[in-house]
XYZ file of C-alpha atoms in Angstrom:
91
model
C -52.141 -20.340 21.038
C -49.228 -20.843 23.386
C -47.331 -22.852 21.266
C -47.851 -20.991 18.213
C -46.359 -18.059 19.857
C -43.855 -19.849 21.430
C -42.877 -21.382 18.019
C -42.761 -17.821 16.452
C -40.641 -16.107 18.854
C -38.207 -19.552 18.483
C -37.685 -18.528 14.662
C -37.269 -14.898 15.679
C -34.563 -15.884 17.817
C -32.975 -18.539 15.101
C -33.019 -15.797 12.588
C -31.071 -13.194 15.335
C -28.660 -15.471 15.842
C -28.066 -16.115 12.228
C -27.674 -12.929 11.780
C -25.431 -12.263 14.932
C -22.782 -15.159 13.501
C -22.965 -13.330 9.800
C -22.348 -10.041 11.266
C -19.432 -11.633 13.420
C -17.865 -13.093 10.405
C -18.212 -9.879 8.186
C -16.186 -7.944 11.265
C -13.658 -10.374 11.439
C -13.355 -10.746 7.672
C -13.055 -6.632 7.647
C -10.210 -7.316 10.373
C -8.794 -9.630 8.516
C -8.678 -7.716 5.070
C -7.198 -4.411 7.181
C -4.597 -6.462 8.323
C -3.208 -8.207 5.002
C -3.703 -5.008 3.427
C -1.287 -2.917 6.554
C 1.267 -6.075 6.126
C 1.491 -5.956 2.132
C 2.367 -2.078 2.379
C 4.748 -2.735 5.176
C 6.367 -5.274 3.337
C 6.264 -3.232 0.356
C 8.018 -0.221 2.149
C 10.856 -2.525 3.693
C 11.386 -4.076 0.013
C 11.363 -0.020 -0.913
C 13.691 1.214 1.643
C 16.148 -1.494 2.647
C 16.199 -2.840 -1.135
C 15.721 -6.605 0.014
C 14.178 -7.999 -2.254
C 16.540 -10.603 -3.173
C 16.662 -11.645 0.743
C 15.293 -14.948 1.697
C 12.209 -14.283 4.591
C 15.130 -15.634 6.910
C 17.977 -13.154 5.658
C 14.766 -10.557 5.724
C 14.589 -11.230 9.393
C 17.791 -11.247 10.525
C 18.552 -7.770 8.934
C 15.083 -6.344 10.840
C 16.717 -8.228 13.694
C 19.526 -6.308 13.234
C 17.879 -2.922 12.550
C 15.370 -3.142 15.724
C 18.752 -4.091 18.057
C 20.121 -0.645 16.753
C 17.036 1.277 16.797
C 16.540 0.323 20.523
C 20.205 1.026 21.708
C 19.642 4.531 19.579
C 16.319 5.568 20.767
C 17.055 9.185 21.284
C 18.120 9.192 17.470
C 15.523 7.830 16.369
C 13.330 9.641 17.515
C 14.789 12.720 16.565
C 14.972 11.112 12.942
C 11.500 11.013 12.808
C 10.774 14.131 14.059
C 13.010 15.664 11.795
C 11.156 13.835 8.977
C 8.170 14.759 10.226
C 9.003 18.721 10.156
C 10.449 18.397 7.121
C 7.308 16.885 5.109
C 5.274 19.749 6.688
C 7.333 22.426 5.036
């Protein structure tokens, strides 16, 4: 009787933790899939906007290289770039 139930609550708690390692693999698959997804349109937009698409990945870096080194010494206009955008979508 005691080892029956023992045995039974053993496959209870095989099939949880089945289930545990399928749900952790479907959350990081989701994570996963979010992420390629956020990089492709990224990519996309920097192909859009800086028209580099004939730039190796190294040439592609070195001009976000250069891009992020003037964004940071220009932070106030930046930021006022983007809020300007920002207003001007809303109108």
């Amino acid at each position: 009787m005691i080892l029956e139930e023992m045995n039974v609550i053993n496959e209870k708690i095989r099939v949880l933790e089945q289930r545990k390692k399928a749900l952790e693999y479907k959350l990081t698959n989701e994570g996963r899939k979010e992420r390629t997804r956020r990089l492709i349109q990224k990519g996309a937009l920097l192909e859009k906007y800086l028209n580099i698409e004939e730039l190796t990945v190294e040439e592609t870096e070195i001009v976000l290289k250069v891009v992020a080194h003037f964004k940071n010494k220009n932070t106030d206009y930046f930021e006022n770039q983007i809020r300007r955008f920002h207003e001007n979508r809303d109108v």
